[in-house]
PDB file of C-alpha atoms in Angstrom:
ATOM      1  CA  MET Y1316     -41.360  28.185 -23.068  1.00  0.00           C
ATOM      2  CA  LEU Y1317     -43.453  30.726 -21.179  1.00  0.00           C
ATOM      3  CA  LYS Y1318     -43.145  30.823 -17.387  1.00  0.00           C
ATOM      4  CA  LEU Y1319     -45.544  32.741 -15.143  1.00  0.00           C
ATOM      5  CA  THR Y1320     -45.317  33.166 -11.365  1.00  0.00           C
ATOM      6  CA  THR Y1321     -47.926  34.623  -9.040  1.00  0.00           C
ATOM      7  CA  TRP Y1322     -47.055  35.399  -5.424  1.00  0.00           C
ATOM      8  CA  ASN Y1323     -48.733  37.198  -2.543  1.00  0.00           C
ATOM      9  CA  VAL Y1324     -45.636  38.679  -0.902  1.00  0.00           C
ATOM     10  CA  ASN Y1325     -47.438  40.120   2.158  1.00  0.00           C
ATOM     11  CA  GLY Y1326     -45.399  43.334   2.094  1.00  0.00           C
ATOM     12  CA  VAL Y1327     -42.886  43.875  -0.692  1.00  0.00           C
ATOM     13  CA  ARG Y1328     -40.600  46.045   1.427  1.00  0.00           C
ATOM     14  CA  ALA Y1329     -40.118  43.158   3.852  1.00  0.00           C
ATOM     15  CA  ARG Y1330     -39.638  40.726   0.971  1.00  0.00           C
ATOM     16  CA  GLU Y1331     -37.345  42.799  -1.300  1.00  0.00           C
ATOM     17  CA  GLN Y1332     -34.416  40.380  -1.282  1.00  0.00           C
ATOM     18  CA  GLU Y1333     -36.721  37.391  -1.679  1.00  0.00           C
ATOM     19  CA  VAL Y1334     -38.406  38.863  -4.761  1.00  0.00           C
ATOM     20  CA  LEU Y1335     -35.009  39.723  -6.262  1.00  0.00           C
ATOM     21  CA  GLY Y1336     -33.776  36.229  -5.384  1.00  0.00           C
ATOM     22  CA  TRP Y1337     -36.805  34.633  -7.047  1.00  0.00           C
ATOM     23  CA  LEU Y1338     -36.304  36.675 -10.207  1.00  0.00           C
ATOM     24  CA  GLU Y1339     -32.635  35.725 -10.322  1.00  0.00           C
ATOM     25  CA  ARG Y1340     -33.352  32.040  -9.698  1.00  0.00           C
ATOM     26  CA  GLU Y1341     -36.466  31.508 -11.807  1.00  0.00           C
ATOM     27  CA  ARG Y1342     -36.480  34.347 -14.386  1.00  0.00           C
ATOM     28  CA  PRO Y1343     -40.235  34.120 -15.044  1.00  0.00           C
ATOM     29  CA  ASP Y1344     -41.505  35.749 -18.212  1.00  0.00           C
ATOM     30  CA  VAL Y1345     -44.456  37.124 -16.234  1.00  0.00           C
ATOM     31  CA  LEU Y1346     -44.405  37.949 -12.520  1.00  0.00           C
ATOM     32  CA  CYS Y1347     -47.641  38.837 -10.725  1.00  0.00           C
ATOM     33  CA  LEU Y1348     -47.399  40.097  -7.136  1.00  0.00           C
ATOM     34  CA  GLN Y1349     -50.154  40.808  -4.638  1.00  0.00           C
ATOM     35  CA  GLU Y1350     -50.467  42.504  -1.250  1.00  0.00           C
ATOM     36  CA  VAL Y1351     -47.429  44.648  -1.917  1.00  0.00           C
ATOM     37  CA  LYS Y1352     -48.518  47.071   0.851  1.00  0.00           C
ATOM     38  CA  ALA Y1353     -46.651  50.010  -0.661  1.00  0.00           C
ATOM     39  CA  SER Y1354     -47.395  53.003  -2.832  1.00  0.00           C
ATOM     40  CA  PRO Y1355     -45.252  53.156  -5.980  1.00  0.00           C
ATOM     41  CA  GLU Y1356     -42.904  55.711  -4.425  1.00  0.00           C
ATOM     42  CA  GLN Y1357     -42.371  53.403  -1.429  1.00  0.00           C
ATOM     43  CA  VAL Y1358     -41.242  50.417  -3.504  1.00  0.00           C
ATOM     44  CA  PRO Y1359     -37.516  49.772  -2.917  1.00  0.00           C
ATOM     45  CA  SER Y1360     -35.449  51.248  -5.729  1.00  0.00           C
ATOM     46  CA  ALA Y1361     -33.921  47.866  -6.619  1.00  0.00           C
ATOM     47  CA  LEU Y1362     -37.439  46.560  -7.301  1.00  0.00           C
ATOM     48  CA  CYS Y1363     -39.120  49.619  -8.744  1.00  0.00           C
ATOM     49  CA  SER Y1364     -37.505  49.156 -12.147  1.00  0.00           C
ATOM     50  CA  VAL Y1365     -36.002  45.667 -12.191  1.00  0.00           C
ATOM     51  CA  ALA Y1366     -33.430  45.242 -14.950  1.00  0.00           C
ATOM     52  CA  GLY Y1367     -34.813  43.108 -17.759  1.00  0.00           C
ATOM     53  CA  TYR Y1368     -38.482  43.708 -16.943  1.00  0.00           C
ATOM     54  CA  HIS Y1369     -41.284  46.051 -17.864  1.00  0.00           C
ATOM     55  CA  CYS Y1370     -42.411  46.920 -14.316  1.00  0.00           C
ATOM     56  CA  TYR Y1371     -45.762  48.175 -13.111  1.00  0.00           C
ATOM     57  CA  TRP Y1372     -46.576  48.875  -9.441  1.00  0.00           C
ATOM     58  CA  HIS Y1373     -50.090  49.685  -8.308  1.00  0.00           C
ATOM     59  CA  GLY Y1374     -50.534  50.146  -4.579  1.00  0.00           C
ATOM     60  CA  GLN Y1375     -51.015  52.291  -1.518  1.00  0.00           C
ATOM     61  CA  LYS Y1376     -49.244  52.669   1.797  1.00  0.00           C
ATOM     62  CA  GLY Y1377     -49.508  49.671   4.103  1.00  0.00           C
ATOM     63  CA  TYR Y1378     -52.442  47.934   2.402  1.00  0.00           C
ATOM     64  CA  SER Y1379     -53.401  45.840  -0.605  1.00  0.00           C
ATOM     65  CA  GLY Y1380     -51.603  46.556  -3.907  1.00  0.00           C
ATOM     66  CA  VAL Y1381     -50.556  44.524  -6.944  1.00  0.00           C
ATOM     67  CA  ALA Y1382     -47.710  44.482  -9.447  1.00  0.00           C
ATOM     68  CA  LEU Y1383     -47.241  42.990 -12.903  1.00  0.00           C
ATOM     69  CA  HIS Y1384     -43.813  42.599 -14.523  1.00  0.00           C
ATOM     70  CA  LEU Y1385     -43.071  41.205 -17.990  1.00  0.00           C
ATOM     71  CA  SER Y1386     -39.633  40.172 -19.203  1.00  0.00           C
ATOM     72  CA  THR Y1387     -38.191  42.485 -21.847  1.00  0.00           C
ATOM     73  CA  SER Y1388     -36.478  39.539 -23.565  1.00  0.00           C
ATOM     74  CA  SER Y1389     -39.799  37.748 -24.006  1.00  0.00           C
ATOM     75  CA  PHE Y1390     -41.858  40.902 -24.576  1.00  0.00           C
ATOM     76  CA  PRO Y1391     -39.650  43.474 -26.324  1.00  0.00           C
ATOM     77  CA  ARG Y1392     -42.452  46.021 -26.547  1.00  0.00           C
ATOM     78  CA  ARG Y1393     -43.851  47.481 -23.363  1.00  0.00           C
ATOM     79  CA  PRO Y1394     -47.352  45.997 -22.912  1.00  0.00           C
ATOM     80  CA  ARG Y1395     -50.547  47.944 -22.542  1.00  0.00           C
ATOM     81  CA  TYR Y1396     -51.250  48.206 -18.811  1.00  0.00           C
ATOM     82  CA  ALA Y1397     -54.765  48.990 -17.622  1.00  0.00           C
ATOM     83  CA  HIS Y1398     -57.211  48.704 -14.736  1.00  0.00           C
ATOM     84  CA  PRO Y1399     -60.803  47.456 -15.153  1.00  0.00           C
ATOM     85  CA  SER Y1400     -63.436  49.913 -13.988  1.00  0.00           C
ATOM     86  CA  PHE Y1401     -64.185  47.850 -10.869  1.00  0.00           C
ATOM     87  CA  ASP Y1402     -60.644  48.218  -9.521  1.00  0.00           C
ATOM     88  CA  HIS Y1403     -60.655  49.525  -5.960  1.00  0.00           C
ATOM     89  CA  GLU Y1404     -58.006  49.605  -3.267  1.00  0.00           C
ATOM     90  CA  SER Y1405     -55.360  48.849  -5.942  1.00  0.00           C
ATOM     91  CA  ARG Y1406     -56.427  45.227  -6.453  1.00  0.00           C
ATOM     92  CA  ILE Y1407     -56.085  44.519 -10.178  1.00  0.00           C
ATOM     93  CA  VAL Y1408     -53.780  45.433 -13.035  1.00  0.00           C
ATOM     94  CA  THR Y1409     -53.800  43.920 -16.522  1.00  0.00           C
ATOM     95  CA  ALA Y1410     -51.266  43.800 -19.326  1.00  0.00           C
ATOM     96  CA  ARG Y1411     -52.281  43.062 -22.892  1.00  0.00           C
ATOM     97  CA  VAL Y1412     -49.827  41.542 -25.351  1.00  0.00           C
ATOM     98  CA  GLY Y1413     -51.372  40.785 -28.714  1.00  0.00           C
ATOM     99  CA  GLU Y1414     -54.401  38.586 -28.098  1.00  0.00           C
ATOM    100  CA  VAL Y1415     -53.410  37.621 -24.555  1.00  0.00           C
ATOM    101  CA  LEU Y1416     -54.459  39.511 -21.441  1.00  0.00           C
ATOM    102  CA  PHE Y1417     -52.551  38.896 -18.193  1.00  0.00           C
ATOM    103  CA  ALA Y1418     -54.153  39.994 -14.919  1.00  0.00           C
ATOM    104  CA  SER Y1419     -52.620  40.210 -11.445  1.00  0.00           C
ATOM    105  CA  VAL Y1420     -55.508  40.086  -8.973  1.00  0.00           C
ATOM    106  CA  TYR Y1421     -55.867  40.411  -5.199  1.00  0.00           C
ATOM    107  CA  VAL Y1422     -59.467  39.730  -4.158  1.00  0.00           C
ATOM    108  CA  PRO Y1423     -60.564  41.317  -0.851  1.00  0.00           C
ATOM    109  CA  ASN Y1424     -60.383  38.970   2.105  1.00  0.00           C
ATOM    110  CA  GLY Y1425     -63.906  39.964   3.110  1.00  0.00           C
ATOM    111  CA  GLY Y1426     -63.378  39.839   6.846  1.00  0.00           C
ATOM    112  CA  LYS Y1427     -63.984  43.553   7.355  1.00  0.00           C
ATOM    113  CA  ASP Y1428     -66.262  44.214   4.370  1.00  0.00           C
ATOM    114  CA  PHE Y1429     -67.795  41.051   2.976  1.00  0.00           C
ATOM    115  CA  PRO Y1430     -70.206  42.843   0.587  1.00  0.00           C
ATOM    116  CA  ALA Y1431     -67.184  44.500  -1.085  1.00  0.00           C
ATOM    117  CA  LYS Y1432     -65.675  41.067  -1.695  1.00  0.00           C
ATOM    118  CA  VAL Y1433     -68.925  39.798  -3.185  1.00  0.00           C
ATOM    119  CA  ARG Y1434     -69.102  42.807  -5.511  1.00  0.00           C
ATOM    120  CA  PHE Y1435     -65.489  42.419  -6.575  1.00  0.00           C
ATOM    121  CA  LEU Y1436     -65.941  38.728  -7.417  1.00  0.00           C
ATOM    122  CA  ASP Y1437     -69.139  39.491  -9.333  1.00  0.00           C
ATOM    123  CA  GLU Y1438     -67.367  42.199 -11.330  1.00  0.00           C
ATOM    124  CA  LEU Y1439     -64.386  39.932 -11.977  1.00  0.00           C
ATOM    125  CA  GLY Y1440     -66.810  37.366 -13.366  1.00  0.00           C
ATOM    126  CA  ARG Y1441     -68.398  39.928 -15.661  1.00  0.00           C
ATOM    127  CA  TYR Y1442     -64.961  41.049 -16.752  1.00  0.00           C
ATOM    128  CA  ALA Y1443     -63.929  37.464 -17.604  1.00  0.00           C
ATOM    129  CA  GLU Y1444     -67.169  37.073 -19.537  1.00  0.00           C
ATOM    130  CA  GLN Y1445     -66.482  40.210 -21.576  1.00  0.00           C
ATOM    131  CA  VAL Y1446     -62.904  39.194 -22.323  1.00  0.00           C
ATOM    132  CA  GLU Y1447     -64.147  35.793 -23.489  1.00  0.00           C
ATOM    133  CA  ARG Y1448     -66.737  37.512 -25.682  1.00  0.00           C
ATOM    134  CA  ASP Y1449     -64.001  39.710 -27.151  1.00  0.00           C
ATOM    135  CA  GLY Y1450     -62.048  36.626 -28.175  1.00  0.00           C
ATOM    136  CA  LEU Y1451     -58.986  37.353 -26.048  1.00  0.00           C
ATOM    137  CA  ALA Y1452     -57.052  34.730 -24.094  1.00  0.00           C
ATOM    138  CA  LEU Y1453     -57.255  35.697 -20.418  1.00  0.00           C
ATOM    139  CA  VAL Y1454     -54.896  34.600 -17.637  1.00  0.00           C
ATOM    140  CA  ILE Y1455     -56.025  35.503 -14.106  1.00  0.00           C
ATOM    141  CA  SER Y1456     -53.213  35.046 -11.597  1.00  0.00           C
ATOM    142  CA  GLY Y1457     -53.292  35.927  -7.948  1.00  0.00           C
ATOM    143  CA  ASP Y1458     -54.702  35.565  -4.472  1.00  0.00           C
ATOM    144  CA  LEU Y1459     -58.433  35.077  -5.012  1.00  0.00           C
ATOM    145  CA  ASN Y1460     -59.129  34.546  -1.293  1.00  0.00           C
ATOM    146  CA  VAL Y1461     -61.545  31.678  -1.970  1.00  0.00           C
ATOM    147  CA  ALA Y1462     -60.817  27.984  -1.448  1.00  0.00           C
ATOM    148  CA  ARG Y1463     -62.457  26.462  -4.507  1.00  0.00           C
ATOM    149  CA  GLU Y1464     -63.508  23.160  -2.906  1.00  0.00           C
ATOM    150  CA  PRO Y1465     -63.699  21.774   0.639  1.00  0.00           C
ATOM    151  CA  ARG Y1466     -60.511  19.783  -0.012  1.00  0.00           C
ATOM    152  CA  ASP Y1467     -58.710  23.069  -0.731  1.00  0.00           C
ATOM    153  CA  VAL Y1468     -58.709  23.610   3.033  1.00  0.00           C
ATOM    154  CA  HIS Y1469     -56.972  21.213   5.408  1.00  0.00           C
ATOM    155  CA  PRO Y1470     -59.556  19.004   7.164  1.00  0.00           C
ATOM    156  CA  THR Y1471     -58.720  20.486  10.573  1.00  0.00           C
ATOM    157  CA  LEU Y1472     -59.466  23.999   9.262  1.00  0.00           C
ATOM    158  CA  GLN Y1473     -62.661  23.342   7.334  1.00  0.00           C
ATOM    159  CA  LYS Y1474     -65.606  25.499   8.431  1.00  0.00           C
ATOM    160  CA  PRO Y1475     -68.328  25.840   5.778  1.00  0.00           C
ATOM    161  CA  ASP Y1476     -69.575  29.135   7.212  1.00  0.00           C
ATOM    162  CA  GLN Y1477     -66.133  30.788   7.354  1.00  0.00           C
ATOM    163  CA  ILE Y1478     -65.369  33.538   4.854  1.00  0.00           C
ATOM    164  CA  GLY Y1479     -63.338  32.057   2.026  1.00  0.00           C
ATOM    165  CA  GLN Y1480     -65.118  28.697   2.302  1.00  0.00           C
ATOM    166  CA  THR Y1481     -68.782  29.625   1.946  1.00  0.00           C
ATOM    167  CA  PRO Y1482     -70.881  28.032  -0.804  1.00  0.00           C
ATOM    168  CA  ASP Y1483     -71.745  31.428  -2.297  1.00  0.00           C
ATOM    169  CA  GLU Y1484     -68.095  32.465  -2.662  1.00  0.00           C
ATOM    170  CA  ARG Y1485     -67.246  29.129  -4.211  1.00  0.00           C
ATOM    171  CA  ALA Y1486     -70.124  29.524  -6.648  1.00  0.00           C
ATOM    172  CA  GLN Y1487     -68.796  32.952  -7.640  1.00  0.00           C
ATOM    173  CA  LEU Y1488     -65.349  31.487  -8.292  1.00  0.00           C
ATOM    174  CA  GLU Y1489     -66.882  28.706 -10.384  1.00  0.00           C
ATOM    175  CA  ARG Y1490     -68.713  31.283 -12.478  1.00  0.00           C
ATOM    176  CA  ILE Y1491     -65.430  33.086 -13.135  1.00  0.00           C
ATOM    177  CA  ILE Y1492     -63.721  29.846 -14.145  1.00  0.00           C
ATOM    178  CA  GLY Y1493     -66.717  28.998 -16.305  1.00  0.00           C
ATOM    179  CA  HIS Y1494     -65.824  31.765 -18.729  1.00  0.00           C
ATOM    180  CA  GLY Y1495     -63.372  29.653 -20.671  1.00  0.00           C
ATOM    181  CA  LEU Y1496     -60.755  29.287 -17.935  1.00  0.00           C
ATOM    182  CA  VAL Y1497     -58.853  26.297 -16.526  1.00  0.00           C
ATOM    183  CA  ASP Y1498     -57.574  25.980 -12.948  1.00  0.00           C
ATOM    184  CA  LEU Y1499     -54.027  24.897 -13.776  1.00  0.00           C
ATOM    185  CA  SER Y1500     -53.164  23.576 -10.309  1.00  0.00           C
ATOM    186  CA  ARG Y1501     -56.059  21.133 -10.559  1.00  0.00           C
ATOM    187  CA  LYS Y1502     -55.183  20.289 -14.167  1.00  0.00           C
ATOM    188  CA  PHE Y1503     -51.910  18.797 -12.947  1.00  0.00           C
ATOM    189  CA  PHE Y1504     -52.886  17.678  -9.437  1.00  0.00           C
ATOM    190  CA  PRO Y1505     -56.517  16.572  -9.777  1.00  0.00           C
ATOM    191  CA  ASP Y1506     -56.386  14.200  -6.793  1.00  0.00           C
ATOM    192  CA  ASP Y1507     -54.070  16.062  -4.410  1.00  0.00           C
ATOM    193  CA  ASP Y1508     -55.956  16.892  -1.212  1.00  0.00           C
ATOM    194  CA  ARG Y1509     -52.981  18.724   0.308  1.00  0.00           C
ATOM    195  CA  LEU Y1510     -52.478  21.250  -2.475  1.00  0.00           C
ATOM    196  CA  PHE Y1511     -52.246  24.440  -0.412  1.00  0.00           C
ATOM    197  CA  SER Y1512     -50.680  27.858  -1.055  1.00  0.00           C
ATOM    198  CA  TRP Y1513     -51.369  29.741   2.215  1.00  0.00           C
ATOM    199  CA  TRP Y1514     -50.489  28.765   5.763  1.00  0.00           C
ATOM    200  CA  ALA Y1515     -51.150  30.737   8.934  1.00  0.00           C
ATOM    201  CA  PRO Y1516     -47.805  31.887  10.379  1.00  0.00           C
ATOM    202  CA  TRP Y1517     -47.957  29.965  13.650  1.00  0.00           C
ATOM    203  CA  ARG Y1518     -47.675  26.449  15.095  1.00  0.00           C
ATOM    204  CA  ASN Y1519     -45.418  25.385  12.197  1.00  0.00           C
ATOM    205  CA  LEU Y1520     -48.486  25.042   9.974  1.00  0.00           C
ATOM    206  CA  ARG Y1521     -46.454  25.730   6.851  1.00  0.00           C
ATOM    207  CA  GLU Y1522     -43.900  23.049   7.688  1.00  0.00           C
ATOM    208  CA  ARG Y1523     -46.753  20.659   8.466  1.00  0.00           C
ATOM    209  CA  ASN Y1524     -48.634  21.724   5.308  1.00  0.00           C
ATOM    210  CA  ILE Y1525     -51.838  22.619   7.135  1.00  0.00           C
ATOM    211  CA  GLY Y1526     -53.271  25.413   5.007  1.00  0.00           C
ATOM    212  CA  TRP Y1527     -55.619  26.691   2.345  1.00  0.00           C
ATOM    213  CA  ARG Y1528     -55.422  26.930  -1.461  1.00  0.00           C
ATOM    214  CA  LEU Y1529     -56.092  30.588  -2.227  1.00  0.00           C
ATOM    215  CA  ASP Y1530     -53.622  31.371  -5.035  1.00  0.00           C
ATOM    216  CA  TYR Y1531     -54.466  30.455  -8.615  1.00  0.00           C
ATOM    217  CA  VAL Y1532     -53.397  30.569 -12.217  1.00  0.00           C
ATOM    218  CA  LEU Y1533     -56.608  30.487 -14.259  1.00  0.00           C
ATOM    219  CA  ALA Y1534     -55.759  30.294 -17.946  1.00  0.00           C
ATOM    220  CA  ASN Y1535     -57.848  30.432 -21.078  1.00  0.00           C
ATOM    221  CA  ARG Y1536     -58.380  26.935 -22.485  1.00  0.00           C
ATOM    222  CA  ARG Y1537     -56.316  27.724 -25.578  1.00  0.00           C
ATOM    223  CA  LEU Y1538     -53.344  28.512 -23.351  1.00  0.00           C
ATOM    224  CA  ALA Y1539     -54.100  25.773 -20.825  1.00  0.00           C
ATOM    225  CA  ASP Y1540     -53.715  23.191 -23.586  1.00  0.00           C
ATOM    226  CA  HIS Y1541     -50.047  24.242 -23.769  1.00  0.00           C
ATOM    227  CA  ALA Y1542     -49.453  24.187 -20.006  1.00  0.00           C
ATOM    228  CA  ILE Y1543     -46.953  21.557 -18.874  1.00  0.00           C
ATOM    229  CA  SER Y1544     -46.792  22.270 -15.127  1.00  0.00           C
ATOM    230  CA  CYS Y1545     -48.202  24.357 -12.291  1.00  0.00           C
ATOM    231  CA  THR Y1546     -46.552  24.066  -8.892  1.00  0.00           C
ATOM    232  CA  VAL Y1547     -46.484  25.718  -5.460  1.00  0.00           C
ATOM    233  CA  ASP Y1548     -43.109  26.368  -3.823  1.00  0.00           C
ATOM    234  CA  ARG Y1549     -43.970  25.913  -0.148  1.00  0.00           C
ATOM    235  CA  ALA Y1550     -40.333  26.158   0.948  1.00  0.00           C
ATOM    236  CA  PHE Y1551     -39.492  29.537  -0.575  1.00  0.00           C
ATOM    237  CA  GLY Y1552     -39.684  32.863   1.210  1.00  0.00           C
ATOM    238  CA  THR Y1553     -41.100  34.207   4.449  1.00  0.00           C
ATOM    239  CA  SER Y1554     -44.501  35.310   3.184  1.00  0.00           C
ATOM    240  CA  ASP Y1555     -47.476  33.317   4.437  1.00  0.00           C
ATOM    241  CA  HIS Y1556     -48.144  32.436   0.782  1.00  0.00           C
ATOM    242  CA  GLY Y1557     -46.008  30.306  -1.518  1.00  0.00           C
ATOM    243  CA  PRO Y1558     -45.207  31.309  -5.112  1.00  0.00           C
ATOM    244  CA  VAL Y1559     -47.303  29.485  -7.716  1.00  0.00           C
ATOM    245  CA  THR Y1560     -45.591  28.948 -11.079  1.00  0.00           C
ATOM    246  CA  ALA Y1561     -47.110  27.752 -14.348  1.00  0.00           C
ATOM    247  CA  VAL Y1562     -45.040  26.781 -17.374  1.00  0.00           C
ATOM    248  CA  PHE Y1563     -46.408  26.680 -20.917  1.00  0.00           C
ATOM    249  CA  ASP Y1564     -44.838  24.903 -23.888  1.00  0.00           C
ATOM    250  CA  MET Y1565     -45.330  27.879 -26.169  1.00  0.00           C
ATOM    251  CA  ALA Y1566     -43.593  31.020 -27.273  1.00  0.00           C
ATOM    252  CA  PRO Y1567     -44.561  34.241 -25.486  1.00  0.00           C
ATOM    253  CA  PRO Y1568     -47.371  36.028 -27.328  1.00  0.00           C
ATOM    254  CA  ALA Y1569     -46.239  38.735 -29.719  1.00  0.00           C
ATOM    255  CA  ALA Y1570     -47.553  42.266 -29.860  1.00  0.00           C
ATOM    256  CA  LEU Y1571     -49.798  43.024 -32.794  1.00  0.00           C
ATOM    257  CA  GLU Y1572     -49.275  45.858 -35.203  1.00  0.00           C
ATOM    258  CA  GLY Y1573     -50.386  49.044 -33.511  1.00  0.00           C
ATOM    259  CA  ASP Y1574     -50.036  47.593 -30.003  1.00  0.00           C
ATOM    260  CA  GLU Y1575     -47.117  49.848 -29.108  1.00  0.00           C
ATOM    261  CA  PRO Y1576     -48.226  51.963 -26.124  1.00  0.00           C
ATOM    262  CA  GLU Y1577     -47.440  55.603 -25.708  1.00  0.00           C
ATOM    263  CA  ALA Y1578     -43.872  56.257 -24.589  1.00  0.00           C
ATOM    264  CA  SER Y1579     -45.197  58.222 -21.624  1.00  0.00           C
ATOM    265  CA  VAL Y1580     -46.975  55.253 -20.005  1.00  0.00           C
ATOM    266  CA  PRO Y1581     -45.875  55.341 -16.328  1.00  0.00           C
ATOM    267  CA  VAL Y1582     -44.240  52.463 -14.478  1.00  0.00           C
ATOM    268  CA  ALA Y1583     -46.603  52.972 -11.541  1.00  0.00           C
ATOM    269  CA  GLY Y1584     -50.356  53.081 -11.339  1.00  0.00           C
ATOM    270  CA  PRO Y1585     -52.395  55.947  -9.962  1.00  0.00           C
ATOM    271  CA  ARG Y1586     -53.576  55.961  -6.384  1.00  0.00           C
ATOM    272  CA  GLN Y1587     -56.969  54.307  -6.208  1.00  0.00           C
ATOM    273  CA  GLN Y1588     -59.831  55.236  -3.924  1.00  0.00           C
ATOM    274  CA  SER Y1589     -62.365  52.653  -2.827  1.00  0.00           C
ATOM    275  CA  LEU Y1590     -65.415  52.500  -5.074  1.00  0.00           C
ATOM    276  CA  PHE Y1591     -67.480  50.857  -2.338  1.00  0.00           C
TER     277      PHE Y1591
END
């Protein structure tokens, strides 16, 4: 089996014990984190190099940031970590293992700079197109900050002109998915109109399941055919997002000959300046 979890932790320093608890409980082969809100040197030492994982932290103080960890038992060789050229504000890191490319992605919210969000989504679409053209199997996991359909927002919160729900953003997300990807949550829950992953932290909205679906596992069709589940754990943790976990009935991809990265590859990404 191959298990992948994506989770917007909304501040990894505040969620240290929860992340460690999740790893101990679930032992995912791939863990994608978003909104870590910490530079690599600020990540708690117990998390910075978690035993049994190739760890990669890519963030900045108090804002944005992503991480991507792969189990050493499932992936004996350290993967090739990289950042697409459109990365800004520490929002995307990828790891290639053989013919599979995992990406942990945190799309801008857009509330303060909507054009930057539009550009990021456009570039992510072009990136997915190029990966498809290259014949690699892409898995995009993360907080994409777009509710794909009207039903991905609770009826009491639906506002077609609100950022995250606009027709143009939804069209951008559809274009990304159109490059050979499958929305695994919808694969397994095609008729669930209460399939949310984010809840505002007030008025018991999480307990009442009044939220948005913003967190996704988008998998290449070849991999999606092997997927056997994709679930949201609404009850776990104190972040305003719930972990989303996909399980595949397949062995973890193996590194190809010559895939071994240089021994000097760092466990933390460089500081990123905004490109916009």
